[in-house]
Coordinates of C-alpha atoms and ligand atoms in Angstrom, one line a residue:
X1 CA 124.5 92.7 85.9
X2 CA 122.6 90.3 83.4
X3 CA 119.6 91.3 81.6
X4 CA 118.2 87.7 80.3
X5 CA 115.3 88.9 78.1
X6 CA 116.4 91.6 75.1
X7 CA 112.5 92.3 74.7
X8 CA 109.1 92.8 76.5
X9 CA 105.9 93.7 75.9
X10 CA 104.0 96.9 76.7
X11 CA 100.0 97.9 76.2
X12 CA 99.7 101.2 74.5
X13 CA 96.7 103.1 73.8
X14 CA 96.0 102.9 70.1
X15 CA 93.0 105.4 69.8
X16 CA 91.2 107.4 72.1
X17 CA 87.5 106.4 72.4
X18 CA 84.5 108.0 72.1
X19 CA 82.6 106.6 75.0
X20 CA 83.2 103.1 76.9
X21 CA 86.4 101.6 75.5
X22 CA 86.8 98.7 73.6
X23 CA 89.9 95.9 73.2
X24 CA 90.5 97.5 70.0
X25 CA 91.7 101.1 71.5
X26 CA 94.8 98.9 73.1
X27 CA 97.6 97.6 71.7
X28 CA 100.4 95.0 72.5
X29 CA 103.8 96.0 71.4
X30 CA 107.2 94.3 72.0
X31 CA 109.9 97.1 73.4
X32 CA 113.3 96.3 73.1
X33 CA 114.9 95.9 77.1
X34 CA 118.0 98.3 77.3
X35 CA 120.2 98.5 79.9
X36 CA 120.1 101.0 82.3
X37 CA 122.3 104.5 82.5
X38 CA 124.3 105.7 85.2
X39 CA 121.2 106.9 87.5
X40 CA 118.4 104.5 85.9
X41 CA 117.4 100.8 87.4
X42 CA 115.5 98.2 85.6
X43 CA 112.3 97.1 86.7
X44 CA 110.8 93.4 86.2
X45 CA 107.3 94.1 86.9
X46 CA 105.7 91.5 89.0
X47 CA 102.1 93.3 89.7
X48 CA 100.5 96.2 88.1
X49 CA 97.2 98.1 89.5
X50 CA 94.2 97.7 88.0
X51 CA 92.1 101.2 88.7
X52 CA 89.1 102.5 86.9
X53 CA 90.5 105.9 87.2
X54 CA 92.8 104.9 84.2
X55 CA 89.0 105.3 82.1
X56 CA 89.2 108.6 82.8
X57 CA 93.0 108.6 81.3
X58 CA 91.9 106.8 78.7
X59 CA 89.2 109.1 77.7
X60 CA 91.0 112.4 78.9
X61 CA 87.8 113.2 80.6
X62 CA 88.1 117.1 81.1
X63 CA 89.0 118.6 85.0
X64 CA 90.4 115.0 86.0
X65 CA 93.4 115.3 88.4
X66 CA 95.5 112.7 86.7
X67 CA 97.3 113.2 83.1
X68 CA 95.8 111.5 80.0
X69 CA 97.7 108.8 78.5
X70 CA 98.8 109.4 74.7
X71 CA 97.6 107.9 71.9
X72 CA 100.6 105.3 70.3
X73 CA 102.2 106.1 74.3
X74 CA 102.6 103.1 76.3
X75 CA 100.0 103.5 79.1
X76 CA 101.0 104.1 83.1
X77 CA 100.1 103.2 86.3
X78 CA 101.3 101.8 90.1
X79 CA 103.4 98.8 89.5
X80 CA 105.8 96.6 91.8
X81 CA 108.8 94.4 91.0
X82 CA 112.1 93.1 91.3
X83 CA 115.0 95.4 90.4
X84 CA 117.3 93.3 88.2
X85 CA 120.1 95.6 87.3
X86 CA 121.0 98.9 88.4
X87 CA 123.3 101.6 87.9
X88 CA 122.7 103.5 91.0
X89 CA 124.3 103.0 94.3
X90 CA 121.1 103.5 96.6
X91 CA 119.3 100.8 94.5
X92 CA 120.6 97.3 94.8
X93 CA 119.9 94.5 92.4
X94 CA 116.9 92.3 94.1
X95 CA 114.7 95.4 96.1
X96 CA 111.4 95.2 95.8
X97 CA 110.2 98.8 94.3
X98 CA 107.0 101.1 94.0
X99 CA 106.6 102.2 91.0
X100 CA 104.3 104.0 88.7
X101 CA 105.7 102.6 84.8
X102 CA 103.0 99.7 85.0
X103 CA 101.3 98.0 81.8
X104 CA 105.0 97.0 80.5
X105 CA 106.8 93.7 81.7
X106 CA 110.5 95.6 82.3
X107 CA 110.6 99.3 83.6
X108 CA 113.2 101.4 83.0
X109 CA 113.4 104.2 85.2
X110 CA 115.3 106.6 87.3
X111 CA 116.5 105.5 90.8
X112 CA 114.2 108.6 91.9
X113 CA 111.1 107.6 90.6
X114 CA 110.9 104.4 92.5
X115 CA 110.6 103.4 96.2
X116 CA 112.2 100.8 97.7
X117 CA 109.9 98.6 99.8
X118 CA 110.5 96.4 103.0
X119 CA 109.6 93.2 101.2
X120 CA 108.4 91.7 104.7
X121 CA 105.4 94.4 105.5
X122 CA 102.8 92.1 103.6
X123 CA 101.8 89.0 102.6
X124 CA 102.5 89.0 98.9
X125 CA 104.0 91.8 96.6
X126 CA 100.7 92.5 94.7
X127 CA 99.5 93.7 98.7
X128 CA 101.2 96.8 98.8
X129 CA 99.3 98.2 95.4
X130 CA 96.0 98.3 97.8
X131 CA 97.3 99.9 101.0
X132 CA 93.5 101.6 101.0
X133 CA 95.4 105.8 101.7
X134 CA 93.0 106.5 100.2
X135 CA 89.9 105.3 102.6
X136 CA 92.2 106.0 105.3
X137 CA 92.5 110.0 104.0
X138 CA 88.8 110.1 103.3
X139 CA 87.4 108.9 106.2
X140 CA 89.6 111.2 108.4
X141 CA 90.8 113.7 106.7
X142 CA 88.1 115.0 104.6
X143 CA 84.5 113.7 106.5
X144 CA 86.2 114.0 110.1
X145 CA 84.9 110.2 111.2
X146 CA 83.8 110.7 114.9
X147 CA 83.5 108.0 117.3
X148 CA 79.5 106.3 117.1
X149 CA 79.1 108.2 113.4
X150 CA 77.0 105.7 110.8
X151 CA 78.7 105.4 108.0
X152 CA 77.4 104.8 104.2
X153 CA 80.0 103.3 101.6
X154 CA 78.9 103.0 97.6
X155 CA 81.0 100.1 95.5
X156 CA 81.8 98.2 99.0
X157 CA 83.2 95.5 97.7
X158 CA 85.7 97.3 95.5
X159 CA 89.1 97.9 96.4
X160 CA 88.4 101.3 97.6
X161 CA 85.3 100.7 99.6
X162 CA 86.2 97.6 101.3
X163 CA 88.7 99.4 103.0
X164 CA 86.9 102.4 103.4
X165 CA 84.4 100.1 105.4
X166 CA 86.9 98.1 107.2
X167 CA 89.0 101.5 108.4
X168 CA 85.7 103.1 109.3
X169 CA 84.6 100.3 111.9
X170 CA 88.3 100.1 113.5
X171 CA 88.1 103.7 114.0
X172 CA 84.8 103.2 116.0
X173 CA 82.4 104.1 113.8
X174 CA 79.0 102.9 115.4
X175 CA 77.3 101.4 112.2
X176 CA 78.7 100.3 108.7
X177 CA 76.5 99.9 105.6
X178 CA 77.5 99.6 102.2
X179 CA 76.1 98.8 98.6
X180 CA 77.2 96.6 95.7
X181 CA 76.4 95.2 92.7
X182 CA 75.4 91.8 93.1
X183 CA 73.8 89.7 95.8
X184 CA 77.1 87.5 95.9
X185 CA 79.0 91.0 96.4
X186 CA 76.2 92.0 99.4
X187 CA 77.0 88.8 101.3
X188 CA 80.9 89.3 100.5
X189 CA 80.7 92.7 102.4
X190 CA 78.8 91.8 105.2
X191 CA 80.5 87.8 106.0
X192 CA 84.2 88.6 104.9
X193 CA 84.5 92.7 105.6
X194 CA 82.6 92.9 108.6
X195 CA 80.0 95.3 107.4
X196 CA 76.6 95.9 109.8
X197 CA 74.4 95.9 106.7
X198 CA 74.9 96.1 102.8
X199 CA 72.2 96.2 99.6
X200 CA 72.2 96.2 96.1
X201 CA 72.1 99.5 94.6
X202 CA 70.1 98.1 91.7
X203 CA 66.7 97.5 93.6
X204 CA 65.2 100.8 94.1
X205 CA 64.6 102.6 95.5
X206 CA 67.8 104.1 96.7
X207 CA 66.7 105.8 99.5
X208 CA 64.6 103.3 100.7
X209 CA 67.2 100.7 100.8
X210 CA 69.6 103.0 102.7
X211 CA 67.3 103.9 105.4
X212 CA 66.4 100.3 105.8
X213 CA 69.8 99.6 106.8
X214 CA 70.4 102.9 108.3
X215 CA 67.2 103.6 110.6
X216 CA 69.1 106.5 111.9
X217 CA 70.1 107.9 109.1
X218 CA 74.1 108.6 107.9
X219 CA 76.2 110.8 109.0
X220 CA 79.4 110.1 106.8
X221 CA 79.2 108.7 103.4
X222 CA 82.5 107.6 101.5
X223 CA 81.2 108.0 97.6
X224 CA 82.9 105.9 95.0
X225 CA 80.2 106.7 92.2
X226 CA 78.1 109.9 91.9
X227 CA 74.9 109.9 90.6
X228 CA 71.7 108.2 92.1
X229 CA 73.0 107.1 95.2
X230 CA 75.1 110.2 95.8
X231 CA 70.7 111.5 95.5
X232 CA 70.0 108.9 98.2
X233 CA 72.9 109.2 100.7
X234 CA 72.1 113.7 101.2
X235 CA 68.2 112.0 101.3
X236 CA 69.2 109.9 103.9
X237 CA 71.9 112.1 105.6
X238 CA 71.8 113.5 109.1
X239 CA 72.4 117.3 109.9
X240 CA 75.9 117.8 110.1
X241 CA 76.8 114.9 108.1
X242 CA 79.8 114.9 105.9
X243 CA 80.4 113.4 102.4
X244 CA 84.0 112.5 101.2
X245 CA 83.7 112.1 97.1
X246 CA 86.3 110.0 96.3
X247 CA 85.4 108.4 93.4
X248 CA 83.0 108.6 89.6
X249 CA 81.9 105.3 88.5
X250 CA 78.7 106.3 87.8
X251 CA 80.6 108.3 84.8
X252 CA 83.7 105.9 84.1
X253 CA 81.1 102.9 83.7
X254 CA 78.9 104.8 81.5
X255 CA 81.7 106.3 78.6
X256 CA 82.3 109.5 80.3
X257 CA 78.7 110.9 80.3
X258 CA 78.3 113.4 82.9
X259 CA 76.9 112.6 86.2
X260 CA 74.0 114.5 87.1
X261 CA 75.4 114.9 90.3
X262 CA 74.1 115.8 93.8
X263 CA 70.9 117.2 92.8
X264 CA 68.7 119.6 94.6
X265 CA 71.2 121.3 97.0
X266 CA 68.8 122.6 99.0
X267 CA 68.5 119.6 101.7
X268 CA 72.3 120.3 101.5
X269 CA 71.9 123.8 103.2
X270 CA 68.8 122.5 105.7
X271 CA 71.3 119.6 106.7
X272 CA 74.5 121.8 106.9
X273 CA 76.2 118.8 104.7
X274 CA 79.9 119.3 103.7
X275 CA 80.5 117.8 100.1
X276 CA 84.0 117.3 99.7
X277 CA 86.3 116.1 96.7
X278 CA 89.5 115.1 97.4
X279 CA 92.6 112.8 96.2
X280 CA 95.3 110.5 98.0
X281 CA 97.8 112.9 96.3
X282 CA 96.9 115.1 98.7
X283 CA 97.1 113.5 101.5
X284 CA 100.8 111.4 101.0
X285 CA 101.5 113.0 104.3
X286 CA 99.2 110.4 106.4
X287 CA 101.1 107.4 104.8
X288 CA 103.6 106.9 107.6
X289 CA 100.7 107.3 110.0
X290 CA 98.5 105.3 108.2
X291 CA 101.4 102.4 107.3
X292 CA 101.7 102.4 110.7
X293 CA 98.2 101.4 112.0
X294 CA 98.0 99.4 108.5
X295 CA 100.7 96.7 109.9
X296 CA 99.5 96.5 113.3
X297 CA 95.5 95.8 112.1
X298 CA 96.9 92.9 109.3
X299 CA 98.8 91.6 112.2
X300 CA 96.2 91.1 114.4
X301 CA 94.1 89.4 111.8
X302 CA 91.7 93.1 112.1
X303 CA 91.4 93.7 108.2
X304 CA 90.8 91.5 105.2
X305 CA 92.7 92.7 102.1
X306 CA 90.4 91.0 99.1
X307 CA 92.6 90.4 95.5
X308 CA 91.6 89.6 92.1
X309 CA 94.6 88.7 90.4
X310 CA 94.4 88.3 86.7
X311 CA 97.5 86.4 85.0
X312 CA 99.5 88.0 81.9
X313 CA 100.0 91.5 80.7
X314 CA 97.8 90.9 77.2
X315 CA 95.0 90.1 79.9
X316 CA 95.0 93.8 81.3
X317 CA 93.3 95.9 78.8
X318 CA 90.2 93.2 79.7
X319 CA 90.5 93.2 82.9
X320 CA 89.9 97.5 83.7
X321 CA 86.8 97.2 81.3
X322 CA 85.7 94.2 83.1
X323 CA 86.9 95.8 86.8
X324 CA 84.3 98.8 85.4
X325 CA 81.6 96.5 84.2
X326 CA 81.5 95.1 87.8
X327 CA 83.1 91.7 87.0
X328 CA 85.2 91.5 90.4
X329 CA 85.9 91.8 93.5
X330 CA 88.4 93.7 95.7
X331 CA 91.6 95.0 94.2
X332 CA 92.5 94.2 90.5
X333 CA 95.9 93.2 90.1
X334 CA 97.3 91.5 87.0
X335 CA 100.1 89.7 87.4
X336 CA 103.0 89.7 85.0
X337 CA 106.1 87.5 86.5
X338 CA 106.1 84.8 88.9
Ligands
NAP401 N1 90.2 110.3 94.8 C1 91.2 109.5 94.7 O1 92.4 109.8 95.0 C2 90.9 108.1 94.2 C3 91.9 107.0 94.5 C4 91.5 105.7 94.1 C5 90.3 105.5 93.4 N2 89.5 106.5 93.2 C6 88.2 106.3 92.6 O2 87.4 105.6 93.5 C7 86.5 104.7 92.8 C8 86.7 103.3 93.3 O3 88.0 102.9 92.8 P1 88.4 101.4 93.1 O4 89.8 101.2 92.6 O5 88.2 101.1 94.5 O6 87.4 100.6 92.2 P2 86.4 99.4 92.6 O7 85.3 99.9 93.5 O8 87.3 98.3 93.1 O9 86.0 98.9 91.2 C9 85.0 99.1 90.4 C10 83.7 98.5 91.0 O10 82.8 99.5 90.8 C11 81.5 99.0 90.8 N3 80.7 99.9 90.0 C12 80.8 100.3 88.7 N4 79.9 101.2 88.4 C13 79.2 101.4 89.5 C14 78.1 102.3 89.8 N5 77.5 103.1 88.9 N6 77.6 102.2 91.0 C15 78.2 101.4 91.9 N7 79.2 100.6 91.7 C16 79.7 100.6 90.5 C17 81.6 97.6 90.3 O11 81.0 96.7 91.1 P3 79.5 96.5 91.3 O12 78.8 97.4 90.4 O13 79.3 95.0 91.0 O14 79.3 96.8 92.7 C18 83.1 97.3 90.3 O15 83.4 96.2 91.1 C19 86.8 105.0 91.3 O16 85.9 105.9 90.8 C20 88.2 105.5 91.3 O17 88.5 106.2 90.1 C21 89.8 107.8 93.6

């Protein structure tokens, strides 16, 4: 067993802020490395996840099904990396491992709370922190996808909806159409991930824009934000139709303000909509299924995994505000060791 480095750094939160955050509500501390007990392994962190879910950690935004991280706590969150020592027989030195003690260089954790990974599923290491479960759950699970359905996705270049997009067409949906922030992110959607149509949800109106590439109107829409076009896609929405609500950037971009949600329900009733939160936690069961089809549509070259990869662990705390401000594209990864 050798442990080369005696200490790492870690980002903690420093202060809890009231409203967007800013870089000085993080902090960069150095932690000493110890070596692991009988049951532990240690972690060198290669990638972490970048996810603006963590705003909502951050801010301890009330009814959020994820805890809040601590003031002066070093902050959490999916991570993968090399396991350089170990004191537990199921865990060898060298396994790639799942994790979820991200914003920290070493990890030190307990064989349990890891997962060993075949190293060979996908391209790179960073690849398997956006697996898209999540799309996969709320396309299927929660709005029941038929064969033919159209199908609306907000924040389509994201990490989350580029998936959600991709999935949706290779499970025979009959139209894709999605929105984005940018004109650059509209042609992104449409020329890399395959989508039928896209807009920018800045030009208004919303509805407008969504009927325009939806003549037919929806009949599934995968929401990663809330608010106005969360308005437009029940505007737009065919009877029956189904919305899975997935994510709230409208809110996490904004501070934490509340969203003003849905609306009027009352086209909800005419239309016989089903609005329906969810989270990947719980779903876990449809990972194996999911892996499954996963490998076989990277294989045949059938879905385009888009990265951002920012380099250094003192470049993180930027990188979710800018992830939130609409900086990227794809999934945010920063990446801490070579
Ligand atoms: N339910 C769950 O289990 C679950 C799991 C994972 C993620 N989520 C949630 O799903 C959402 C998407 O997550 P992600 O990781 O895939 O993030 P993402 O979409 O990759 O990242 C943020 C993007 O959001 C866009 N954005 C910010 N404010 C917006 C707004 N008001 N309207 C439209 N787009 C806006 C920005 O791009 P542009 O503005 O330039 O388009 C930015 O690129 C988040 O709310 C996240 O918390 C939920």
């Amino acid at each position: 067993m050798t442990v080369t480095t005696r200490t790492a750094r870690a980002v903690q939160l420093s202060a809890r802020p009231d409203g967007f955050p800013e870089l000085s509500d993080f902090r960069l501390v150095e932690q000493p490395v110890p070596d692991p007990a009988r049951g532990q392994v240690l972690v060198r962190n290669m990638y972490m996840s970048i996810d603006p879910g963590m705003l909502m950690q951050i801010g301890a935004y009330p009814g959020i099904p994820l805890p809040p991280f601590a003031v002066g706590a070093t902050m959490f969150g999916d991570a993968i990396g090399e396991v350089v020592a170990s004191a537990d027989p199921d865990v060898p030195e060298g396994a790639l491992v799942l994790h979820r003690f991200g914003w920290r260089e070493y990890a030190m954790a307990e064989a349990s709370a890891i997962q060993v990974v075949d190293p060979d599923v996908y391209p790179s290491p960073s690849s398997y922190l956006g697996f898209g479960l999540v799309a996969y759950a709320g396309l299927t699970a929660v709005a029941s996808l038929r064969v033919g359905d159209t199908v609306f996705v907000s924040s389509a270049a994201g990490a989350t909806g580029g998936m959600a997009g991709q999935i949706a067409r290779l499970l025979g949906a009959g139209r894709v159409v999605g929105s984005a922030g940018s004109a650059e992110k509209v042609r992104h959607v449409i020329d890399e991930l395959g989508f039928d149509a896209a807009f920018d949800y800045h030009d208004a109106p919303l509805a407008e824009q969504l009927r325009a590439v939806a003549p037919n109107g929806i009949d599934v829409y995968f929401d990663n934000v809330g608010g106005a076009q969360l308005r437009a896609a029940i505007e737009v929405m065919n009877v029956g139709g189904r919305i899975a609500l997935c994510g709230a950037l409208t809110r996490q971009r904004s501070g934490g303000l509340p969203d003003e949600g849905p609306g009027d329900l009352l086209p909800v009733i005419g239309k016989r909509i089903t609005l329906r939160g969810f989270t990947m936690l719980d779903h876990l069961d449809l990972a194996a299924e999911f892996g499954q089809r996963l490998r076989r549509w990277i294989a045949d070259g059938q879905l385009v995994q888009t990265e951002t990869v920012v380099d250094g662990l003192e470049n993180a705390p930027r990188a979710l505000l800018d992830l939130v401000r609409g900086h990227y594209t794809g999934k945010v990864v920063v990446r801490l060791a070579r």
